[in-house]
CSV table of C-alpha atoms in Angstrom, one decimal:
chain,number,residue,atom,x,y,z
A,1,MET,CA,5.3,-39.2,11.1
A,2,ALA,CA,7.3,-41.1,8.5
A,3,MET,CA,9.6,-38.9,6.3
A,4,THR,CA,8.6,-38.9,2.7
A,5,ASP,CA,11.1,-38.3,-0.1
A,6,ALA,CA,9.9,-34.7,-0.5
A,7,MET,CA,10.4,-34.1,3.2
A,8,THR,CA,13.9,-35.6,3.2
A,9,GLY,CA,14.8,-33.3,0.4
A,10,ALA,CA,13.3,-30.3,2.2
A,11,VAL,CA,15.5,-30.9,5.2
A,12,GLY,CA,18.6,-30.4,3.1
A,13,VAL,CA,17.1,-27.3,1.5
A,14,ALA,CA,16.0,-25.9,4.9
A,15,SER,CA,19.5,-25.9,6.3
A,16,GLU,CA,21.2,-24.0,3.5
A,17,LEU,CA,18.4,-21.5,2.9
A,18,LYS,CA,18.6,-18.0,4.3
A,19,VAL,CA,16.1,-15.9,2.4
A,20,ILE,CA,12.7,-16.5,0.9
A,21,ALA,CA,11.6,-14.0,-1.7
A,22,PHE,CA,7.9,-14.1,-2.6
A,23,ASP,CA,6.2,-13.2,-5.8
A,24,VAL,CA,3.1,-11.3,-4.6
A,25,PHE,CA,0.2,-10.9,-7.1
A,26,GLY,CA,-1.5,-14.3,-7.2
A,27,THR,CA,1.0,-15.9,-4.9
A,28,VAL,CA,0.4,-14.0,-1.7
A,29,VAL,CA,-2.7,-12.0,-2.5
A,30,ASP,CA,-5.8,-12.7,-4.4
A,31,TRP,CA,-5.9,-10.1,-7.1
A,32,TYR,CA,-8.9,-11.7,-8.9
A,33,GLY,CA,-11.1,-11.7,-5.8
A,34,GLY,CA,-9.9,-8.3,-4.6
A,35,ILE,CA,-10.4,-6.4,-7.8
A,36,ALA,CA,-13.7,-8.1,-8.6
A,37,ALA,CA,-15.1,-7.1,-5.2
A,38,GLU,CA,-13.9,-3.5,-5.5
A,39,VAL,CA,-15.3,-3.2,-9.0
A,40,GLU,CA,-18.7,-4.5,-8.0
A,41,ARG,CA,-18.8,-2.2,-5.1
A,42,THR,CA,-17.8,1.0,-7.0
A,43,LEU,CA,-19.3,0.2,-10.5
A,44,PRO,CA,-22.7,-1.3,-9.9
A,45,GLY,CA,-23.9,-3.4,-12.9
A,46,ILE,CA,-20.3,-4.3,-14.0
A,47,GLU,CA,-19.3,-8.0,-13.7
A,48,GLY,CA,-16.3,-7.7,-11.4
A,49,GLY,CA,-14.6,-11.0,-12.3
A,50,ALA,CA,-14.6,-10.2,-16.0
A,51,PHE,CA,-13.3,-6.7,-15.2
A,52,ALA,CA,-10.5,-8.1,-13.0
A,53,LEU,CA,-9.4,-10.6,-15.7
A,54,ALA,CA,-9.4,-7.9,-18.4
A,55,TRP,CA,-7.4,-5.5,-16.2
A,56,ARG,CA,-4.8,-8.2,-15.3
A,57,ALA,CA,-4.7,-9.4,-19.0
A,58,GLY,CA,-3.5,-5.9,-19.9
A,59,TYR,CA,-0.5,-6.2,-17.6
A,60,GLN,CA,1.8,-8.5,-19.7
A,61,PRO,CA,1.5,-6.4,-22.9
A,62,ALA,CA,1.9,-3.1,-21.1
A,63,MET,CA,5.0,-4.5,-19.2
A,64,ARG,CA,6.4,-5.8,-22.5
A,65,SER,CA,6.2,-2.4,-24.1
A,66,VAL,CA,7.8,-0.7,-21.1
A,67,MET,CA,10.7,-3.2,-21.4
A,68,GLU,CA,11.0,-2.7,-25.1
A,69,ARG,CA,11.1,1.1,-24.7
A,70,ILE,CA,13.7,0.8,-22.0
A,71,ALA,CA,15.8,-1.6,-24.2
A,72,ALA,CA,15.6,0.9,-27.1
A,73,GLY,CA,16.7,3.7,-24.8
A,74,GLU,CA,13.4,5.5,-25.3
A,75,GLY,CA,11.9,5.1,-21.9
A,76,GLY,CA,12.6,4.9,-18.2
A,77,PHE,CA,11.5,2.8,-15.3
A,78,THR,CA,7.8,2.9,-14.9
A,79,LEU,CA,5.9,2.2,-11.6
A,80,ILE,CA,3.2,-0.5,-11.7
A,81,ASP,CA,0.7,2.1,-10.4
A,82,GLU,CA,1.1,4.1,-13.6
A,83,LEU,CA,1.0,0.9,-15.7
A,84,HIS,CA,-2.3,-0.2,-14.0
A,85,LEU,CA,-3.8,3.3,-14.5
A,86,GLY,CA,-3.0,3.2,-18.2
A,87,ILE,CA,-4.5,-0.2,-18.6
A,88,LEU,CA,-7.6,0.8,-16.5
A,89,GLU,CA,-8.4,3.5,-19.1
A,90,GLY,CA,-8.8,0.9,-21.8
A,91,VAL,CA,-10.7,-1.5,-19.7
A,92,LEU,CA,-13.2,1.1,-18.5
A,93,ARG,CA,-13.8,2.0,-22.2
A,94,ASP,CA,-14.3,-1.6,-23.1
A,95,PHE,CA,-16.8,-2.0,-20.3
A,96,GLY,CA,-18.6,1.1,-21.3
A,97,VAL,CA,-17.8,3.0,-18.1
A,98,THR,CA,-17.5,6.7,-19.0
A,99,HIS,CA,-18.5,8.6,-15.8
A,100,LEU,CA,-15.4,8.3,-13.7
A,101,ASP,CA,-13.3,11.4,-13.2
A,102,PRO,CA,-9.5,11.3,-12.8
A,103,VAL,CA,-9.7,11.3,-9.0
A,104,GLN,CA,-12.1,8.3,-9.0
A,105,LYS,CA,-9.9,6.5,-11.5
A,106,ARG,CA,-6.9,6.9,-9.2
A,107,GLU,CA,-8.9,5.7,-6.3
A,108,LEU,CA,-10.1,2.6,-8.1
A,109,ASN,CA,-6.5,2.0,-9.2
A,110,ARG,CA,-5.5,1.9,-5.6
A,111,ALA,CA,-7.6,-1.3,-5.3
A,112,TRP,CA,-4.2,-3.0,-6.1
A,113,HIS,CA,-2.9,-1.6,-2.8
A,114,ARG,CA,-5.7,-3.2,-0.9
A,115,LEU,CA,-5.8,-6.7,-2.3
A,116,PRO,CA,-6.7,-9.3,0.3
A,117,ALA,CA,-4.2,-12.0,1.2
A,118,TRP,CA,-4.9,-15.6,0.6
A,119,PRO,CA,-6.2,-17.0,3.9
A,120,ASP,CA,-3.0,-18.9,4.7
A,121,ALA,CA,-0.6,-16.1,3.8
A,122,ALA,CA,-0.2,-14.0,7.0
A,123,GLU,CA,0.2,-16.9,9.3
A,124,GLY,CA,2.4,-18.9,7.0
A,125,LEU,CA,4.7,-15.9,6.5
A,126,ALA,CA,4.9,-15.3,10.2
A,127,ARG,CA,6.1,-18.9,10.7
A,128,LEU,CA,8.7,-18.7,7.9
A,129,LYS,CA,9.9,-15.4,9.4
A,130,THR,CA,11.0,-17.1,12.6
A,131,LYS,CA,13.7,-19.0,10.7
A,132,TYR,CA,14.3,-17.1,7.4
A,133,THR,CA,14.4,-13.5,6.1
A,134,ILE,CA,11.2,-13.1,4.1
A,135,CYS,CA,10.8,-10.4,1.5
A,136,THR,CA,8.7,-9.5,-1.5
A,137,LEU,CA,10.2,-9.7,-5.0
A,138,SER,CA,7.5,-8.2,-7.2
A,139,ASN,CA,7.3,-5.9,-10.1
A,140,GLY,CA,4.8,-3.9,-8.0
A,141,ASN,CA,6.2,-0.6,-6.7
A,142,ILE,CA,7.4,-0.2,-3.1
A,143,GLY,CA,4.5,2.0,-2.0
A,144,LEU,CA,1.9,-0.4,-3.3
A,145,LEU,CA,3.6,-3.4,-1.6
A,146,THR,CA,3.9,-1.5,1.6
A,147,ASP,CA,0.3,-0.4,1.7
A,148,MET,CA,-0.7,-3.9,0.8
A,149,ALA,CA,1.3,-5.3,3.7
A,150,LYS,CA,-0.2,-2.9,6.2
A,151,HIS,CA,-3.7,-3.6,4.9
A,152,ALA,CA,-3.4,-7.4,4.8
A,153,GLY,CA,-1.1,-7.9,7.8
A,154,LEU,CA,1.8,-9.4,5.8
A,155,PRO,CA,4.9,-9.4,8.1
A,156,TRP,CA,7.7,-8.9,5.6
A,157,ASP,CA,11.2,-8.3,6.9
A,158,CYS,CA,11.8,-6.2,3.8
A,159,ILE,CA,10.0,-5.0,0.7
A,160,LEU,CA,12.1,-5.6,-2.4
A,161,SER,CA,10.7,-4.7,-5.8
A,162,ALA,CA,11.6,-4.0,-9.3
A,163,GLU,CA,11.7,-0.4,-8.1
A,164,VAL,CA,14.8,-1.2,-5.9
A,165,PHE,CA,16.7,-2.9,-8.7
A,166,LYS,CA,15.5,-0.6,-11.5
A,167,ALA,CA,14.8,-3.8,-13.5
A,168,TYR,CA,11.7,-6.0,-13.8
A,169,LYS,CA,11.3,-9.7,-13.3
A,170,PRO,CA,12.3,-11.9,-15.2
A,171,ASP,CA,15.5,-9.8,-15.5
A,172,PRO,CA,18.3,-11.6,-13.7
A,173,ARG,CA,19.2,-8.4,-11.9
A,174,THR,CA,16.1,-8.9,-9.8
A,175,TYR,CA,16.8,-12.4,-8.6
A,176,LEU,CA,20.5,-11.9,-8.2
A,177,GLY,CA,19.7,-8.6,-6.6
A,178,VAL,CA,18.0,-10.3,-3.7
A,179,ALA,CA,21.1,-12.4,-3.0
A,180,ALA,CA,23.4,-9.3,-3.3
A,181,VAL,CA,21.2,-7.3,-0.9
A,182,PHE,CA,21.5,-10.0,1.8
A,183,ASP,CA,25.1,-10.8,1.0
A,184,VAL,CA,24.3,-14.5,0.4
A,185,SER,CA,24.8,-16.9,-2.6
A,186,PRO,CA,21.9,-17.3,-5.0
A,187,GLY,CA,21.5,-20.9,-3.8
A,188,GLN,CA,20.7,-19.5,-0.3
A,189,VAL,CA,17.7,-17.7,-1.7
A,190,MET,CA,14.4,-19.3,-2.7
A,191,LEU,CA,11.8,-17.7,-4.9
A,192,ALA,CA,8.3,-18.7,-3.9
A,193,ALA,CA,5.7,-18.1,-6.6
A,194,ALA,CA,2.5,-19.5,-8.2
A,195,HIS,CA,4.0,-19.0,-11.7
A,196,HIS,CA,6.3,-21.4,-13.4
A,197,ASP,CA,7.9,-18.8,-15.7
A,198,ASP,CA,9.0,-16.6,-12.8
A,199,LEU,CA,10.4,-19.7,-11.0
A,200,ALA,CA,12.2,-20.8,-14.2
A,201,ALA,CA,13.9,-17.5,-14.5
A,202,ALA,CA,15.0,-17.6,-10.8
A,203,ARG,CA,16.3,-21.1,-11.3
A,204,GLY,CA,18.3,-19.9,-14.2
A,205,CYS,CA,20.1,-17.5,-11.8
A,206,GLY,CA,20.8,-20.3,-9.3
A,207,LEU,CA,18.0,-19.6,-6.9
A,208,LYS,CA,16.0,-22.4,-5.2
A,209,THR,CA,12.3,-22.4,-6.2
A,210,GLY,CA,9.1,-23.1,-4.3
A,211,TYR,CA,5.9,-23.5,-6.3
A,212,ILE,CA,2.8,-22.4,-4.5
A,213,GLU,CA,-0.5,-23.8,-5.9
A,214,ARG,CA,-3.1,-21.1,-6.3
A,215,PRO,CA,-5.8,-22.9,-8.2
A,216,LEU,CA,-8.3,-20.0,-7.9
A,217,GLU,CA,-5.8,-17.3,-9.1
A,218,PHE,CA,-8.0,-16.6,-12.1
A,219,GLY,CA,-11.3,-17.1,-10.3
A,220,PRO,CA,-13.6,-20.1,-10.1
A,221,ALA,CA,-14.5,-20.2,-13.8
A,222,ARG,CA,-10.9,-20.6,-15.1
A,223,THR,CA,-8.9,-23.8,-14.5
A,224,LYS,CA,-5.3,-23.4,-13.6
A,225,ASP,CA,-2.9,-26.4,-13.8
A,226,VAL,CA,-1.2,-26.6,-10.5
A,227,SER,CA,0.4,-30.0,-10.8
A,228,PRO,CA,4.0,-30.4,-9.7
A,229,ARG,CA,6.8,-29.8,-12.2
A,230,PRO,CA,10.2,-31.5,-11.6
A,231,GLY,CA,12.3,-28.4,-11.9
A,232,ASN,CA,11.2,-26.8,-8.7
A,233,THR,CA,13.0,-27.4,-5.4
A,234,LEU,CA,9.7,-27.6,-3.5
A,235,HIS,CA,6.0,-27.8,-4.3
A,236,ALA,CA,3.5,-26.6,-1.7
A,237,ARG,CA,-0.3,-26.3,-1.6
A,238,ASP,CA,0.0,-23.0,0.1
A,239,ILE,CA,2.4,-20.9,2.3
A,240,GLY,CA,1.5,-22.8,5.4
A,241,ALA,CA,2.5,-26.0,3.6
A,242,LEU,CA,5.7,-24.4,2.6
A,243,ALA,CA,6.4,-23.6,6.3
A,244,ASP,CA,5.7,-27.3,7.1
A,245,LEU,CA,8.1,-28.5,4.4
A,246,LEU,CA,10.8,-26.1,5.8
A,247,GLY,CA,10.3,-27.2,9.4
A,248,CYS,CA,9.0,-23.8,10.6
B,1,MET,CA,-4.8,17.1,30.9
B,2,ALA,CA,-4.5,20.6,29.7
B,3,MET,CA,-3.2,21.0,26.1
B,4,THR,CA,0.2,22.7,26.0
B,5,ASP,CA,1.2,24.8,23.0
B,6,ALA,CA,3.4,22.0,21.8
B,7,MET,CA,0.5,19.6,21.9
B,8,THR,CA,-1.9,21.9,20.1
B,9,GLY,CA,0.7,22.2,17.3
B,10,ALA,CA,1.2,18.5,17.2
B,11,VAL,CA,-2.5,17.9,16.6
B,12,GLY,CA,-2.3,19.8,13.3
B,13,VAL,CA,0.8,18.0,12.3
B,14,ALA,CA,-0.7,14.6,13.1
B,15,SER,CA,-3.7,15.1,10.8
B,16,GLU,CA,-1.6,15.9,7.7
B,17,LEU,CA,1.2,13.4,8.3
B,18,LYS,CA,1.2,10.1,6.4
B,19,VAL,CA,4.8,8.7,6.6
B,20,ILE,CA,7.5,8.9,9.3
B,21,ALA,CA,11.0,8.1,8.1
B,22,PHE,CA,13.5,7.4,10.8
B,23,ASP,CA,17.2,7.9,10.8
B,24,VAL,CA,18.6,4.7,12.4
B,25,PHE,CA,22.1,4.9,13.8
B,26,GLY,CA,21.9,6.8,17.1
B,27,THR,CA,18.2,7.6,16.7
B,28,VAL,CA,16.7,4.1,16.8
B,29,VAL,CA,19.6,1.9,17.8
B,30,ASP,CA,22.5,2.4,20.3
B,31,TRP,CA,25.6,2.1,18.1
B,32,TYR,CA,27.9,3.1,20.9
B,33,GLY,CA,26.6,0.6,23.4
B,34,GLY,CA,26.3,-2.2,20.8
B,35,ILE,CA,29.7,-1.8,19.3
B,36,ALA,CA,31.4,-1.3,22.7
B,37,ALA,CA,29.9,-4.5,24.1
B,38,GLU,CA,30.7,-6.6,21.0
B,39,VAL,CA,34.3,-5.3,21.0
B,40,GLU,CA,34.8,-6.1,24.7
B,41,ARG,CA,33.4,-9.6,24.1
B,42,THR,CA,35.6,-10.4,21.1
B,43,LEU,CA,38.7,-8.4,21.8
B,44,PRO,CA,39.5,-8.8,25.5
B,45,GLY,CA,41.7,-6.0,26.8
B,46,ILE,CA,40.4,-3.4,24.3
B,47,GLU,CA,38.4,-0.5,25.7
B,48,GLY,CA,35.1,-1.0,23.8
B,49,GLY,CA,33.7,2.6,24.2
B,50,ALA,CA,36.9,4.2,22.8
B,51,PHE,CA,36.9,1.6,19.9
B,52,ALA,CA,33.2,2.4,19.1
B,53,LEU,CA,33.9,6.1,19.0
B,54,ALA,CA,36.9,5.7,16.8
B,55,TRP,CA,35.0,3.4,14.4
B,56,ARG,CA,32.1,5.8,14.1
B,57,ALA,CA,34.4,8.8,13.8
B,58,GLY,CA,35.7,7.2,10.6
B,59,TYR,CA,32.3,7.2,9.0
B,60,GLN,CA,31.9,10.9,8.0
B,61,PRO,CA,35.3,11.2,6.3
B,62,ALA,CA,34.9,7.8,4.5
B,63,MET,CA,31.4,8.8,3.4
B,64,ARG,CA,32.7,12.2,2.2
B,65,SER,CA,35.4,10.5,0.0
B,66,VAL,CA,32.8,8.2,-1.5
B,67,MET,CA,30.6,11.1,-2.4
B,68,GLU,CA,33.5,13.0,-3.8
B,69,ARG,CA,34.5,10.0,-5.9
B,70,ILE,CA,30.9,9.7,-7.2
B,71,ALA,CA,30.7,13.4,-8.0
B,72,ALA,CA,34.0,13.2,-9.9
B,73,GLY,CA,32.6,10.2,-11.9
B,74,GLU,CA,35.3,8.0,-10.5
B,75,GLY,CA,33.3,5.7,-8.2
B,76,GLY,CA,30.0,4.1,-7.8
B,77,PHE,CA,27.6,3.6,-4.9
B,78,THR,CA,29.2,1.9,-2.0
B,79,LEU,CA,27.4,-0.2,0.7
B,80,ILE,CA,28.0,0.9,4.3
B,81,ASP,CA,29.1,-2.6,5.1
B,82,GLU,CA,32.1,-2.1,2.9
B,83,LEU,CA,32.7,1.4,4.3
B,84,HIS,CA,32.6,0.0,7.9
B,85,LEU,CA,35.0,-2.8,7.0
B,86,GLY,CA,37.5,-0.3,5.4
B,87,ILE,CA,37.3,1.9,8.5
B,88,LEU,CA,37.7,-1.1,10.8
B,89,GLU,CA,41.1,-2.0,9.3
B,90,GLY,CA,42.5,1.4,10.4
B,91,VAL,CA,40.9,1.3,13.8
B,92,LEU,CA,42.2,-2.2,14.5
B,93,ARG,CA,45.7,-1.0,13.5
B,94,ASP,CA,45.4,2.1,15.8
B,95,PHE,CA,44.3,-0.2,18.7
B,96,GLY,CA,47.2,-2.6,18.0
B,97,VAL,CA,44.9,-5.5,17.1
B,98,THR,CA,46.8,-7.6,14.5
B,99,HIS,CA,45.5,-11.2,15.1
B,100,LEU,CA,42.1,-11.1,13.3
B,101,ASP,CA,41.8,-12.9,9.9
B,102,PRO,CA,39.5,-11.7,7.2
B,103,VAL,CA,36.6,-13.9,8.3
B,104,GLN,CA,36.9,-12.6,11.9
B,105,LYS,CA,37.0,-9.0,10.6
B,106,ARG,CA,33.8,-9.6,8.6
B,107,GLU,CA,32.1,-11.1,11.6
B,108,LEU,CA,33.1,-8.2,13.8
B,109,ASN,CA,31.9,-5.8,11.1
B,110,ARG,CA,28.5,-7.5,11.3
B,111,ALA,CA,28.2,-6.0,14.8
B,112,TRP,CA,26.5,-3.1,13.0
B,113,HIS,CA,23.7,-5.6,11.9
B,114,ARG,CA,23.1,-6.6,15.6
B,115,LEU,CA,23.0,-3.2,17.3
B,116,PRO,CA,20.5,-3.0,20.2
B,117,ALA,CA,17.5,-0.8,19.9
B,118,TRP,CA,17.1,2.0,22.5
B,119,PRO,CA,14.6,0.7,25.1
B,120,ASP,CA,11.7,2.8,23.9
B,121,ALA,CA,12.1,2.1,20.2
B,122,ALA,CA,10.2,-1.1,19.4
B,123,GLU,CA,7.2,-0.2,21.4
B,124,GLY,CA,7.2,3.4,20.2
B,125,LEU,CA,7.4,2.3,16.6
B,126,ALA,CA,4.6,-0.2,17.0
B,127,ARG,CA,2.4,2.6,18.3
B,128,LEU,CA,3.3,5.0,15.5
B,129,LYS,CA,2.7,2.1,13.0
B,130,THR,CA,-1.0,1.9,13.9
B,131,LYS,CA,-1.6,5.4,12.4
B,132,TYR,CA,1.4,6.1,10.0
B,133,THR,CA,3.6,4.3,7.5
B,134,ILE,CA,6.9,4.0,9.3
B,135,CYS,CA,10.1,3.3,7.4
B,136,THR,CA,13.9,3.7,7.8
B,137,LEU,CA,15.8,6.4,5.9
B,138,SER,CA,19.4,5.5,6.6
B,139,ASN,CA,22.7,5.5,4.7
B,140,GLY,CA,22.9,1.9,6.0
B,141,ASN,CA,22.4,-0.8,3.4
B,142,ILE,CA,19.1,-2.7,3.1
B,143,GLY,CA,20.6,-6.0,4.3
B,144,LEU,CA,22.1,-4.4,7.4
B,145,LEU,CA,18.8,-2.6,8.2
B,146,THR,CA,16.8,-5.8,7.7
B,147,ASP,CA,19.1,-7.9,9.9
B,148,MET,CA,18.9,-5.2,12.5
B,149,ALA,CA,15.1,-5.0,12.4
B,150,LYS,CA,14.8,-8.8,12.8
B,151,HIS,CA,17.4,-8.8,15.7
B,152,ALA,CA,16.0,-5.9,17.6
B,153,GLY,CA,12.3,-6.4,16.8
B,154,LEU,CA,11.8,-3.2,14.9
B,155,PRO,CA,8.4,-3.3,13.1
B,156,TRP,CA,9.2,-1.3,10.0
B,157,ASP,CA,6.5,-1.2,7.3
B,158,CYS,CA,9.3,-0.7,4.8
B,159,ILE,CA,13.1,-0.5,4.7
B,160,LEU,CA,14.2,2.5,2.8
B,161,SER,CA,17.9,3.3,2.4
B,162,ALA,CA,20.5,5.2,0.4
B,163,GLU,CA,20.8,1.9,-1.4
B,164,VAL,CA,17.2,2.3,-2.8
B,165,PHE,CA,17.8,5.8,-4.0
B,166,LYS,CA,21.4,5.4,-5.0
B,167,ALA,CA,22.2,8.6,-3.2
B,168,TYR,CA,23.2,9.2,0.4
B,169,LYS,CA,21.7,11.5,3.0
B,170,PRO,CA,21.8,14.6,3.0
B,171,ASP,CA,21.2,14.4,-0.8
B,172,PRO,CA,17.7,15.7,-1.5
B,173,ARG,CA,17.0,12.6,-3.6
B,174,THR,CA,16.8,10.6,-0.4
B,175,TYR,CA,14.2,12.8,1.5
B,176,LEU,CA,12.2,13.5,-1.6
B,177,GLY,CA,12.5,9.9,-2.6
B,178,VAL,CA,10.5,8.9,0.5
B,179,ALA,CA,7.6,11.2,-0.6
B,180,ALA,CA,7.8,9.8,-4.1
B,181,VAL,CA,7.8,6.1,-3.0
B,182,PHE,CA,4.6,6.7,-1.1
B,183,ASP,CA,3.1,9.1,-3.6
B,184,VAL,CA,2.6,11.9,-1.0
B,185,SER,CA,3.8,15.5,-0.8
B,186,PRO,CA,7.1,16.2,1.1
B,187,GLY,CA,5.0,17.9,3.8
B,188,GLN,CA,3.2,14.7,4.5
B,189,VAL,CA,6.5,13.0,5.5
B,190,MET,CA,8.4,13.6,8.8
B,191,LEU,CA,12.0,12.7,9.2
B,192,ALA,CA,12.7,11.7,12.8
B,193,ALA,CA,16.3,11.9,13.8
B,194,ALA,CA,18.7,12.6,16.7
B,195,HIS,CA,20.9,14.8,14.4
B,196,HIS,CA,20.1,18.4,13.6
B,197,ASP,CA,22.1,18.4,10.3
B,198,ASP,CA,20.0,15.5,8.9
B,199,LEU,CA,16.8,17.3,10.0
B,200,ALA,CA,17.9,20.6,8.5
B,201,ALA,CA,18.5,18.9,5.1
B,202,ALA,CA,15.0,17.2,5.3
B,203,ARG,CA,13.4,20.5,6.2
B,204,GLY,CA,15.1,22.1,3.2
B,205,CYS,CA,13.2,19.6,1.0
B,206,GLY,CA,9.9,20.5,2.7
B,207,LEU,CA,9.6,17.5,5.1
B,208,LYS,CA,8.4,17.9,8.6
B,209,THR,CA,11.0,17.1,11.3
B,210,GLY,CA,11.0,15.4,14.6
B,211,TYR,CA,14.0,15.7,16.8
B,212,ILE,CA,14.6,12.7,19.1
B,213,GLU,CA,16.9,13.3,22.1
B,214,ARG,CA,19.6,10.7,22.5
B,215,PRO,CA,21.8,12.2,25.2
B,216,LEU,CA,23.8,8.9,25.5
B,217,GLU,CA,24.5,8.5,21.8
B,218,PHE,CA,28.2,9.0,22.3
B,219,GLY,CA,28.3,7.1,25.6
B,220,PRO,CA,28.2,8.3,29.1
B,221,ALA,CA,31.5,10.2,29.0
B,222,ARG,CA,30.6,12.6,26.1
B,223,THR,CA,28.0,15.3,26.5
B,224,LYS,CA,25.5,15.8,23.7
B,225,ASP,CA,23.4,19.0,23.6
B,226,VAL,CA,19.8,17.8,23.2
B,227,SER,CA,18.1,21.1,23.8
B,228,PRO,CA,15.2,22.0,21.5
B,229,ARG,CA,15.9,24.0,18.3
B,230,PRO,CA,13.1,26.2,16.8
B,231,GLY,CA,13.4,24.8,13.3
B,232,ASN,CA,12.0,21.4,14.1
B,233,THR,CA,8.3,20.6,13.9
B,234,LEU,CA,8.4,18.4,17.0
B,235,HIS,CA,10.9,17.7,19.8
B,236,ALA,CA,10.5,14.5,21.7
B,237,ARG,CA,12.5,12.8,24.5
B,238,ASP,CA,12.3,9.4,22.8
B,239,ILE,CA,10.1,7.5,20.2
B,240,GLY,CA,7.4,6.8,22.8
B,241,ALA,CA,7.2,10.6,23.5
B,242,LEU,CA,6.9,11.2,19.7
B,243,ALA,CA,4.0,8.7,19.6
B,244,ASP,CA,2.4,10.7,22.6
B,245,LEU,CA,2.7,13.9,20.7
B,246,LEU,CA,1.2,12.4,17.6
B,247,GLY,CA,-1.7,10.9,19.5
B,248,CYS,CA,-0.8,7.3,18.8
């Protein structure tokens, strides 16, 4: 097979790289499909996709207020499990669901622990693991990410999380924290993610970046622009394609 | 097979338990054998076993001074890699080794990342993993434990470490931290270790305890008392035997 320019570039990247840290929600697992299915199973009559989008839409504002409270010295580190549960209360109200008791709400909230992996993820990660250290770098808490890995068969070498660094992405302490944990330079770490803002923040810290297309992240009804952007080190259709590019 | 009293007790434990956290050095990996072999390979003429014992003997005093400095507000959290390197300087001096440059010392220090697992460890852990969440709980740093797991094929669900909790064993924050990470009660967590002091501290926090015999932890020349003590929930010859007791 003839080497393309992208592949020639990837050979250089592959030799320097030591660690690949993965964003998780949307990049490795399908939160839209997983939440939609669980909602339709447990709340008959509710449109699962719309519920999933509403729940996820609450995440950014909730995370922003946590960060503002921390910055103002008024709050501490909050686990995503708690954040998700707080958002869920509002979404249930908006969808007119009033019959769930606290135990049922907590059980539904654990749907985030059981999200299905994208079909290419487990095998692609296993290939990358033969050559690199592969870890999570997610704002999700350690327990959530561990349950998810067991459930979906994700073969992480290590679970890293905002909970380890006591700072949330896009705080530089998270990206630089990965390099520090493994005693390598930022340029020996790649963040792989389906979100350009996350990748841009990692790039600002000197990490390499791999964009993973996930055109169905927000479900079949919402279009996502997955075209390549020049700032990223690599661009891959999925995690298997990333393994191809890196010669695994 | 007739049920023994120990087995009947284990059935009750098995049903409540969710997470097994393992001490690592001595319990899962053979630091004596690993360090001795690496020293004999890289420092011809030096008696590897004696060197390994001296290096390990420096650990408790070094850790104690780190903890005292932290308690006095004079020091921060220190990675075991740094601690090992500091101790190594003294041991090299004591053994009359003067020719290593800083790069060679760092490379030798990484022997702790490459320690061999006890022969039963990888398979025993894989069996336990089918039923429980299995993680490390070590004062070793995350990078060291991750390298070790890759090298020795240890199938951890999650790497937990003093580095995550910013406190060292036997600080209660480490044992209770495991329960908090996985959102379970202390009684749903078992610490498995080859050291009674570690197990006693975990028991004081409400964890269950599993003693793992490792009669050769300090090499063939030094006797280790591995007889059962009544305080522990379970007593197992090795990790495979722990899996037997827990019905995995």
